[in-house]
Amino acid sequence: MQYIGTFKTESGSEYVYDGMSNMIIPADEGLLSALKQVAFDRDLLYENASEKTKQLIDKWGLFKKRELSIDRSFIYKEIREYPYPQIVLGITEDCNLRCKYCIFSGDYDNMREHNKRVMSKEIAIKSVDKFIEYVREWQSYAPEKQPVISFYGGEPILEMDMIKEIVDYVKGMDFDVMFALTTNGTLLTDELIKYFVDNNFVISVSLDGAKEIHDKNRVFVNGEGTFDHVYDNLKRLQKEIERQNKQDVLPTMVLSCYENDTEMDKMNDFFVREKDFLSKLGGRVSEVIPTYDSTEKRAVNESMGKVFRNYMQALLDKENVSKKDMYFLERIFGTLLKTMYSRNIYTNGEEYASLLGNSCIPGSKIFVSVDGDFHMCERINYSFPIGSYVEGLNIEKIEAVVDKWVKTFGEHCSSCPYKAICGLCYAGCAEEEEFNIKKICKTRRKDIERQLSILYTILEKNPEALNFFTSNKDIINEKFMKYKSILNNC
């Protein structure tokens, strides 16, 4: 069925999803009958729809196929007007840990492995110069821009002298910027913590939950677990932030990962047990799926089902639920449901998600590898450079990446109704100089229809259910909105 999907809730109610506008409407019998025809015919849909549905089709321009294209002017516009430009300096490819699921562990196709390579001062400074030049040029297009300079690895603290040199250099440039750092948390000392807080760094620390869960994967080179070091340092970091009275302006992020066999109830128990401390911090929870793992053959994680049922019950019984008790489950499930609930609606207008899906226009965020090549983010392999510290952003290379993505996306996803909300991006599909969407898409459509069914089952039972959590912006608190690019992308 061309860019139109259907799903059913627990009550048996059916809904139609229009993939061009992202609108969802109740399905009447005539509309469903027309959708079952072999050939797509918008006139037939309209003819068989109820009067109420016809009014919706007329009002919102539903089921219209719009032909769009992306040209250089659109690419320039997107890069210039993005409100949170960010440069991420991958200052080292070395790390003091050997986390078993790390994308640089050697278990992931087309990704680099741990090594001793370090970025030179020349590359770092010239990259920063290019970034400052761009931000100043773009400022008139989006006056509220909040630029960010991030440090990434490997473990960036291994090159602390480099970090300090860059910070001192930028401070001498009369340039309003925020600094950020993604760290495994093991090397934080009292001296370093004070330095980072003094200089208003947004610190992201990896913590996977209780000691037995965290230490399963996040280990030193000798195999020893890291939980005790990380959790103690995280507490000392927050204590220093509070000592300097910066807790309302300087968030700390906790980045948590889980695998298909993680005991999610035990993971949740830890975050609930430590809620008085951890619920004050920002956070993101992500699943780790090794490239050699077949999603079609993976066993069902029963503990995930258990905690999800608890989350659904909380949505329906909000009067008796503590936000602190639910904050971790909200980070797992709430983000997904809220993304669908508050999805962008495109009525009678241009909808570039039909060409790009969830992918961005490369360039507003720049990841710099140790050799000075510019890439679209820190999670993608090095097969798709978009410039360098010498030439800056290369618009021809950006166009080539976008064209390749649009072509691949169009061939595989053109008729899919859920392309704008499926979550596909360059990094997840990147192979050697090509994008492979099939490996991600095998079960994705069924997953989305199941998630939409869950969402609308909840809304049928309690139309106000999501207001409780959408008003509680736990992942990006209102007071931290200027940090949005870091909180979303680190």
Coordinates of C-alpha atoms in Angstrom, one line a residue:
M1 CA 0.0 0.0 0.0
Q2 CA 1.6 3.3 -1.2
Y3 CA 2.7 5.4 1.8
I4 CA -0.4 4.5 3.8
G5 CA -0.4 2.3 6.9
T6 CA -3.0 0.8 9.2
F7 CA -2.9 -0.4 12.8
K8 CA -5.4 -1.7 15.4
T9 CA -5.6 -1.1 19.1
E10 CA -6.5 -3.6 21.9
S11 CA -10.1 -2.5 21.6
G12 CA -10.2 -3.4 17.9
S13 CA -10.4 0.1 16.7
E14 CA -8.5 0.7 13.5
Y15 CA -6.5 3.8 12.4
V16 CA -5.0 4.9 9.1
Y17 CA -1.5 6.5 9.0
D18 CA -0.9 8.9 6.1
G19 CA 2.8 8.7 5.4
M20 CA 3.0 12.0 3.5
S21 CA 1.5 14.2 6.2
N22 CA 2.1 12.0 9.3
M23 CA -1.6 12.4 10.2
I24 CA -3.5 9.6 11.9
I25 CA -7.2 9.3 11.5
P26 CA -9.8 6.8 12.6
A27 CA -10.6 4.3 9.8
D28 CA -14.1 3.8 8.7
E29 CA -15.3 0.7 6.7
G30 CA -15.3 2.5 3.3
L31 CA -11.8 3.8 3.7
L32 CA -10.5 0.4 4.8
S33 CA -12.3 -1.3 1.9
A34 CA -10.6 1.1 -0.6
L35 CA -7.2 0.6 1.0
K36 CA -7.5 -3.1 0.4
Q37 CA -7.6 -2.6 -3.4
V38 CA -4.6 -3.8 -5.3
A39 CA -3.9 -0.5 -7.0
F40 CA -3.7 2.7 -5.1
D41 CA -6.3 5.2 -6.1
R42 CA -6.8 8.4 -4.1
D43 CA -10.1 9.1 -5.9
L44 CA -11.4 5.7 -4.8
L45 CA -10.3 6.4 -1.2
Y46 CA -12.2 9.7 -1.2
E47 CA -15.3 8.2 -2.9
N48 CA -15.5 5.4 -0.3
A49 CA -14.8 7.5 2.8
S50 CA -17.4 8.7 5.2
E51 CA -18.4 12.4 5.2
K52 CA -16.4 13.0 8.3
T53 CA -13.3 11.4 6.8
K54 CA -13.8 13.4 3.5
Q55 CA -13.8 16.6 5.6
L56 CA -10.4 15.5 7.1
I57 CA -9.0 14.7 3.7
D58 CA -10.1 18.0 2.3
K59 CA -8.9 20.0 5.3
W60 CA -5.5 18.4 5.7
G61 CA -4.7 17.4 2.1
L62 CA -4.3 13.8 3.1
F63 CA -3.0 11.0 0.8
K64 CA -1.4 13.4 -1.7
K65 CA 1.8 12.4 -3.3
R66 CA 4.2 15.3 -3.3
E67 CA 7.3 15.3 -5.5
L68 CA 10.2 17.0 -3.8
S69 CA 13.9 17.3 -4.4
I70 CA 16.9 18.5 -2.4
D71 CA 19.3 21.0 -4.0
R72 CA 22.3 23.0 -2.9
S73 CA 20.3 26.0 -1.7
F74 CA 18.2 23.7 0.6
I75 CA 21.4 22.2 2.0
Y76 CA 22.9 25.6 2.7
K77 CA 19.7 26.7 4.3
E78 CA 19.5 23.8 6.7
I79 CA 23.2 24.1 7.8
R80 CA 23.0 27.8 8.3
E81 CA 19.8 27.9 10.2
Y82 CA 20.4 24.9 12.6
P83 CA 20.2 26.5 16.0
Y84 CA 22.8 24.3 17.8
P85 CA 26.0 24.1 15.7
Q86 CA 28.5 21.7 17.2
I87 CA 32.0 20.6 16.5
V88 CA 33.2 17.3 18.1
L89 CA 36.9 16.9 18.3
G90 CA 38.0 13.2 18.4
I91 CA 41.3 14.1 20.0
T92 CA 42.4 10.5 20.7
E93 CA 41.6 7.0 19.5
D94 CA 43.1 5.5 22.6
C95 CA 41.1 4.4 25.7
N96 CA 41.9 3.1 29.1
L97 CA 38.8 0.7 29.0
R98 CA 37.9 -2.2 26.8
C99 CA 34.1 -2.1 27.0
K100 CA 32.8 -5.3 25.4
Y101 CA 30.1 -3.6 23.3
C102 CA 32.2 -0.6 22.2
I103 CA 31.8 0.3 18.6
F104 CA 35.6 0.5 18.5
S105 CA 36.1 -3.0 19.9
G106 CA 36.7 -4.6 16.6
D107 CA 33.3 -6.4 16.6
Y108 CA 31.6 -3.9 14.3
D109 CA 32.0 -3.8 10.5
N110 CA 33.7 -0.8 8.9
M111 CA 34.6 0.9 12.3
R112 CA 38.1 1.7 13.5
E113 CA 39.6 -0.1 16.4
H114 CA 41.4 1.2 19.5
N115 CA 44.9 2.5 18.8
K116 CA 47.3 5.2 20.0
R117 CA 46.6 7.9 17.4
V118 CA 46.2 11.4 18.8
M119 CA 45.1 14.6 17.2
S120 CA 47.8 17.2 16.6
K121 CA 47.4 20.7 18.1
E122 CA 47.5 22.2 14.6
I123 CA 44.5 20.1 13.4
A124 CA 42.6 20.9 16.6
I125 CA 43.2 24.7 16.4
K126 CA 42.5 25.0 12.7
S127 CA 39.3 22.9 13.0
V128 CA 38.1 25.2 15.8
D129 CA 39.0 28.2 13.7
K130 CA 36.9 26.9 10.8
F131 CA 34.0 26.2 13.2
I132 CA 34.1 29.7 14.7
E133 CA 34.3 31.2 11.2
Y134 CA 31.2 29.3 10.2
V135 CA 29.2 30.1 13.3
R136 CA 29.9 33.8 12.9
E137 CA 28.9 33.6 9.3
W138 CA 25.7 31.8 10.1
Q139 CA 24.8 33.9 13.1
S140 CA 22.5 36.3 11.2
Y141 CA 20.4 33.3 10.0
A142 CA 19.7 32.1 13.5
P143 CA 20.6 34.8 16.1
E144 CA 19.8 32.4 19.0
K145 CA 22.5 29.9 18.0
Q146 CA 24.3 28.3 20.9
P147 CA 27.6 26.8 19.5
V148 CA 29.2 23.8 21.3
I149 CA 32.7 22.5 21.2
S150 CA 32.8 18.8 22.4
F151 CA 35.7 16.5 23.2
Y152 CA 35.5 12.9 22.3
G153 CA 37.7 9.8 22.0
G154 CA 38.5 7.1 22.8
E155 CA 38.8 8.6 26.3
P156 CA 39.4 12.3 25.8
I157 CA 40.7 12.8 29.4
L158 CA 43.8 10.9 28.3
E159 CA 44.7 14.1 26.3
M160 CA 43.9 16.6 29.1
D161 CA 46.7 19.0 28.1
M162 CA 45.2 19.2 24.6
I163 CA 41.8 20.0 26.1
K164 CA 43.2 22.8 28.3
E165 CA 45.1 24.3 25.3
I166 CA 42.0 24.4 23.2
V167 CA 39.9 25.9 26.0
D168 CA 42.4 28.6 26.6
Y169 CA 42.7 29.3 22.9
V170 CA 38.9 29.7 22.5
K171 CA 38.6 31.9 25.5
G172 CA 41.0 34.3 23.9
M173 CA 38.8 34.5 20.8
D174 CA 35.9 36.5 22.3
F175 CA 33.6 33.7 21.2
D176 CA 30.5 32.6 23.2
V177 CA 30.6 28.8 23.3
M178 CA 29.8 25.9 25.5
F179 CA 32.2 23.0 26.1
A180 CA 31.2 19.4 26.4
L181 CA 33.0 16.1 27.2
T182 CA 32.0 12.5 26.8
T183 CA 33.9 10.3 29.2
N184 CA 33.8 6.8 30.8
G185 CA 34.2 8.5 34.1
T186 CA 37.1 6.5 35.5
L187 CA 39.8 9.2 35.2
L188 CA 38.0 12.0 36.9
T189 CA 40.0 13.4 39.8
D190 CA 39.1 16.2 42.2
E191 CA 41.4 18.6 40.3
L192 CA 39.9 17.7 36.9
I193 CA 36.3 17.9 38.2
K194 CA 36.9 21.4 39.5
Y195 CA 38.5 22.4 36.2
F196 CA 35.5 21.2 34.2
V197 CA 32.9 22.8 36.5
D198 CA 34.9 26.1 36.6
N199 CA 34.8 26.1 32.8
N200 CA 31.2 25.1 32.6
F201 CA 31.7 21.8 30.8
V202 CA 28.6 19.6 30.2
I203 CA 29.9 16.2 31.2
S204 CA 28.4 13.0 29.9
V205 CA 29.3 9.9 31.9
S206 CA 28.6 6.2 31.0
L207 CA 26.8 4.2 33.7
D208 CA 24.8 1.1 32.9
G209 CA 23.1 0.5 36.2
A210 CA 23.9 -1.6 39.2
K211 CA 27.5 -3.0 39.7
E212 CA 26.7 -6.5 38.3
I213 CA 25.2 -5.0 35.1
H214 CA 27.7 -2.2 34.6
D215 CA 30.7 -4.4 35.2
K216 CA 29.5 -7.1 32.8
N217 CA 30.7 -4.9 29.9
R218 CA 32.4 -1.8 31.1
V219 CA 35.8 -3.0 32.1
F220 CA 39.4 -1.9 32.2
V221 CA 42.0 -3.5 29.9
N222 CA 42.7 -6.1 32.5
G223 CA 39.0 -7.1 32.7
E224 CA 38.3 -5.5 36.1
G225 CA 35.0 -3.8 36.4
T226 CA 34.7 0.0 36.6
F227 CA 31.4 0.6 38.5
D228 CA 32.9 1.7 41.8
H229 CA 35.2 4.2 40.2
V230 CA 32.5 5.6 37.9
Y231 CA 29.8 6.0 40.5
D232 CA 32.0 7.6 43.1
N233 CA 33.4 10.0 40.5
L234 CA 29.9 10.8 39.3
K235 CA 28.8 11.7 42.8
R236 CA 31.9 13.9 43.3
L237 CA 31.2 15.7 40.0
Q238 CA 27.7 16.5 41.1
K239 CA 28.8 17.6 44.5
E240 CA 31.2 20.1 42.9
I241 CA 28.5 21.4 40.6
E242 CA 26.3 22.0 43.6
R243 CA 29.2 23.5 45.6
Q244 CA 29.5 26.1 42.8
N245 CA 25.7 26.5 42.8
K246 CA 25.5 25.6 39.1
Q247 CA 23.0 22.7 39.3
D248 CA 20.4 24.8 37.6
V249 CA 22.6 25.8 34.6
L250 CA 25.0 22.9 34.2
P251 CA 23.5 19.5 33.6
T252 CA 25.4 16.2 34.0
M253 CA 24.3 13.4 31.6
V254 CA 24.2 9.7 32.5
L255 CA 24.5 7.6 29.3
S256 CA 23.2 4.0 29.9
C257 CA 23.3 1.0 27.5
Y258 CA 21.6 -2.3 27.6
E259 CA 21.7 -5.5 25.6
N260 CA 19.0 -7.9 24.6
D261 CA 19.8 -10.2 27.5
T262 CA 20.1 -7.4 30.1
E263 CA 17.8 -8.0 33.1
M264 CA 15.9 -4.7 32.7
D265 CA 13.9 -5.1 35.9
K266 CA 17.2 -5.2 37.9
M267 CA 18.5 -2.3 35.9
N268 CA 15.4 -0.3 36.7
D269 CA 15.6 -1.3 40.4
F270 CA 19.0 0.3 40.6
F271 CA 17.9 3.6 39.2
V272 CA 14.8 3.6 41.4
R273 CA 16.9 2.8 44.4
E274 CA 19.3 5.6 43.6
K275 CA 16.6 8.0 42.4
D276 CA 17.3 10.7 44.9
F277 CA 20.6 11.3 43.3
L278 CA 20.3 10.1 39.7
S279 CA 16.9 11.5 38.9
K280 CA 18.4 15.0 39.3
L281 CA 20.7 14.3 36.3
G282 CA 19.9 14.2 32.6
G283 CA 20.1 10.9 30.8
R284 CA 19.7 8.7 27.8
V285 CA 19.2 5.0 27.5
S286 CA 20.2 3.1 24.4
E287 CA 20.1 -0.5 23.2
V288 CA 23.4 -2.0 21.9
I289 CA 23.0 -4.4 19.0
P290 CA 26.2 -5.9 17.6
T291 CA 26.4 -6.0 13.8
Y292 CA 26.8 -9.7 14.0
D293 CA 23.6 -10.1 15.9
S294 CA 20.5 -11.1 13.8
T295 CA 17.5 -9.2 15.0
E296 CA 15.2 -11.8 13.5
K297 CA 16.6 -14.6 15.6
R298 CA 17.0 -12.8 18.9
A299 CA 15.2 -14.3 21.9
V300 CA 12.4 -12.3 23.5
N301 CA 13.6 -10.3 26.6
E302 CA 11.0 -11.2 29.1
S303 CA 12.2 -8.6 31.6
M304 CA 11.7 -5.9 29.1
G305 CA 8.1 -6.9 28.7
K306 CA 7.7 -6.8 32.5
V307 CA 9.1 -3.2 32.9
F308 CA 7.1 -2.0 29.9
R309 CA 3.9 -3.3 31.5
N310 CA 4.8 -1.3 34.6
Y311 CA 5.4 1.8 32.4
M312 CA 2.0 1.4 30.6
Q313 CA 0.2 1.0 34.0
A314 CA 1.9 4.2 35.2
L315 CA 0.7 6.2 32.2
L316 CA -2.9 5.0 33.0
D317 CA -2.6 5.5 36.7
K318 CA -0.7 8.8 36.9
E319 CA -2.3 10.0 40.1
N320 CA -0.6 7.2 42.1
V321 CA 2.8 7.4 40.4
S322 CA 5.9 9.1 41.5
K323 CA 7.9 10.8 38.8
K324 CA 11.1 9.8 40.5
D325 CA 10.1 6.2 40.5
M326 CA 9.3 6.3 36.8
Y327 CA 12.1 8.5 35.4
F328 CA 14.3 5.6 34.2
L329 CA 11.4 3.8 32.4
E330 CA 10.5 7.1 30.9
R331 CA 14.0 7.4 29.4
I332 CA 13.6 3.9 27.8
F333 CA 10.0 4.0 26.6
G334 CA 8.8 7.6 27.0
T335 CA 11.1 9.1 24.4
L336 CA 9.9 6.6 21.8
L337 CA 6.2 7.1 22.5
K338 CA 6.5 10.9 22.8
T339 CA 8.4 11.0 19.5
M340 CA 5.4 9.4 17.8
Y341 CA 2.9 11.4 19.8
S342 CA 4.4 14.8 19.1
R343 CA 5.6 13.9 15.5
N344 CA 5.8 16.6 13.0
I345 CA 2.6 17.0 10.9
Y346 CA 3.0 18.2 7.3
T347 CA -0.3 19.3 5.9
N348 CA -0.3 20.5 2.3
G349 CA 3.3 21.4 2.6
E350 CA 6.8 20.3 1.9
E351 CA 7.8 17.1 3.8
Y352 CA 11.4 16.4 3.4
A353 CA 11.2 13.4 5.7
S354 CA 9.8 11.6 2.7
L355 CA 13.3 11.9 1.2
L356 CA 15.5 11.9 4.2
G357 CA 13.6 10.0 6.9
N358 CA 15.0 11.0 10.3
S359 CA 18.4 11.9 8.8
C360 CA 19.9 15.4 9.0
I361 CA 21.6 17.5 6.4
P362 CA 25.3 16.9 7.2
G363 CA 27.3 19.9 8.3
S364 CA 25.6 21.6 11.2
K365 CA 27.4 19.1 13.4
I366 CA 31.0 18.3 12.5
F367 CA 33.1 15.5 13.9
V368 CA 36.8 15.8 13.4
S369 CA 38.9 12.6 13.3
V370 CA 42.5 12.6 14.6
D371 CA 43.8 13.1 11.0
G372 CA 41.6 16.2 10.5
D373 CA 38.9 14.9 8.3
F374 CA 35.4 16.2 8.9
H375 CA 32.6 13.7 9.3
M376 CA 28.8 14.2 9.9
C377 CA 29.0 12.7 13.4
E378 CA 31.1 10.7 15.8
R379 CA 29.0 7.5 15.3
I380 CA 29.5 7.0 11.5
N381 CA 32.4 5.2 9.9
Y382 CA 35.0 7.2 8.0
S383 CA 33.7 6.3 4.5
F384 CA 31.7 9.5 4.1
P385 CA 33.9 12.6 4.8
I386 CA 32.3 16.0 4.4
G387 CA 35.5 18.1 4.4
S388 CA 38.7 18.7 6.4
Y389 CA 40.5 21.1 8.7
V390 CA 42.3 22.5 5.7
E391 CA 39.3 23.0 3.3
G392 CA 36.5 23.3 5.8
L393 CA 33.1 21.9 4.8
N394 CA 33.0 20.6 1.3
I395 CA 29.5 21.2 -0.2
E396 CA 30.2 18.9 -3.1
K397 CA 30.9 16.0 -0.7
I398 CA 27.9 16.9 1.4
E399 CA 25.7 16.9 -1.7
A400 CA 27.2 13.5 -2.7
V401 CA 26.3 12.0 0.7
V402 CA 22.8 13.4 0.6
D403 CA 22.3 12.2 -3.0
K404 CA 23.5 8.7 -2.2
W405 CA 21.2 8.6 0.9
V406 CA 18.1 10.0 -1.0
K407 CA 18.7 7.4 -3.8
T408 CA 19.1 4.5 -1.4
F409 CA 16.2 5.7 0.8
G410 CA 14.0 6.3 -2.2
E411 CA 14.6 2.8 -3.6
H412 CA 13.9 1.1 -0.4
C413 CA 11.5 3.3 1.5
S414 CA 9.5 5.3 -1.0
S415 CA 6.2 3.5 -0.4
C416 CA 6.6 3.1 3.4
P417 CA 4.2 5.2 5.4
Y418 CA 6.5 5.3 8.5
K419 CA 9.7 6.6 6.9
A420 CA 9.5 9.9 8.8
I421 CA 9.4 8.3 12.2
C422 CA 11.3 5.0 11.8
G423 CA 14.6 6.4 13.2
L424 CA 16.9 5.4 10.3
C425 CA 20.0 7.5 10.0
Y426 CA 23.3 7.6 8.1
A427 CA 25.3 6.1 10.9
G428 CA 23.1 3.1 11.5
C429 CA 23.1 2.2 7.8
A430 CA 26.7 3.1 6.8
E431 CA 28.8 0.4 5.2
E432 CA 31.9 0.9 3.0
E433 CA 31.0 3.9 0.9
E434 CA 27.3 2.7 0.6
F435 CA 24.2 2.8 2.8
N436 CA 22.4 -0.5 3.6
I437 CA 18.9 0.1 4.8
K438 CA 17.7 -3.5 4.5
K439 CA 19.7 -4.7 7.5
I440 CA 17.9 -2.2 9.8
C441 CA 14.5 -2.4 8.1
K442 CA 13.8 -6.2 8.5
T443 CA 11.5 -5.9 11.4
R444 CA 11.1 -2.2 11.8
R445 CA 7.7 -1.7 10.2
K446 CA 6.1 -4.3 12.4
D447 CA 7.7 -2.7 15.4
I448 CA 6.4 0.7 14.5
E449 CA 2.8 -0.5 14.0
R450 CA 3.0 -2.3 17.3
Q451 CA 4.2 0.9 19.0
L452 CA 1.5 2.9 17.4
S453 CA -1.0 0.4 18.6
I454 CA 0.3 0.7 22.1
L455 CA 0.3 4.5 22.0
Y456 CA -3.3 4.7 20.8
T457 CA -4.5 1.9 23.1
I458 CA -3.2 4.1 26.0
L459 CA -4.8 7.3 24.5
E460 CA -8.1 5.5 24.1
K461 CA -8.1 4.5 27.8
N462 CA -6.8 7.9 29.0
P463 CA -6.6 10.8 26.4
E464 CA -4.6 12.8 28.9
A465 CA -2.1 10.0 29.7
L466 CA 0.9 11.4 27.9
N467 CA 0.4 14.9 29.3
F468 CA 1.9 13.7 32.6
F469 CA 5.2 12.8 31.0
T470 CA 5.3 15.3 28.1
S471 CA 5.0 18.1 30.7
N472 CA 7.8 16.4 32.7
K473 CA 10.7 17.0 30.3
D474 CA 13.0 14.7 32.1
I475 CA 15.5 14.1 29.2
I476 CA 15.7 17.7 28.2
N477 CA 14.6 19.9 31.1
E478 CA 13.3 23.3 30.2
K479 CA 16.1 25.0 32.0
F480 CA 18.6 23.0 29.9
M481 CA 17.1 23.7 26.5
K482 CA 20.2 25.5 25.3
Y483 CA 22.1 22.3 25.8
K484 CA 19.8 20.5 23.4
S485 CA 22.4 19.4 20.9
I486 CA 24.6 17.9 23.5
L487 CA 21.8 16.1 25.3
N488 CA 20.4 14.6 22.1
N489 CA 23.6 13.7 20.4
C490 CA 26.4 13.0 22.8

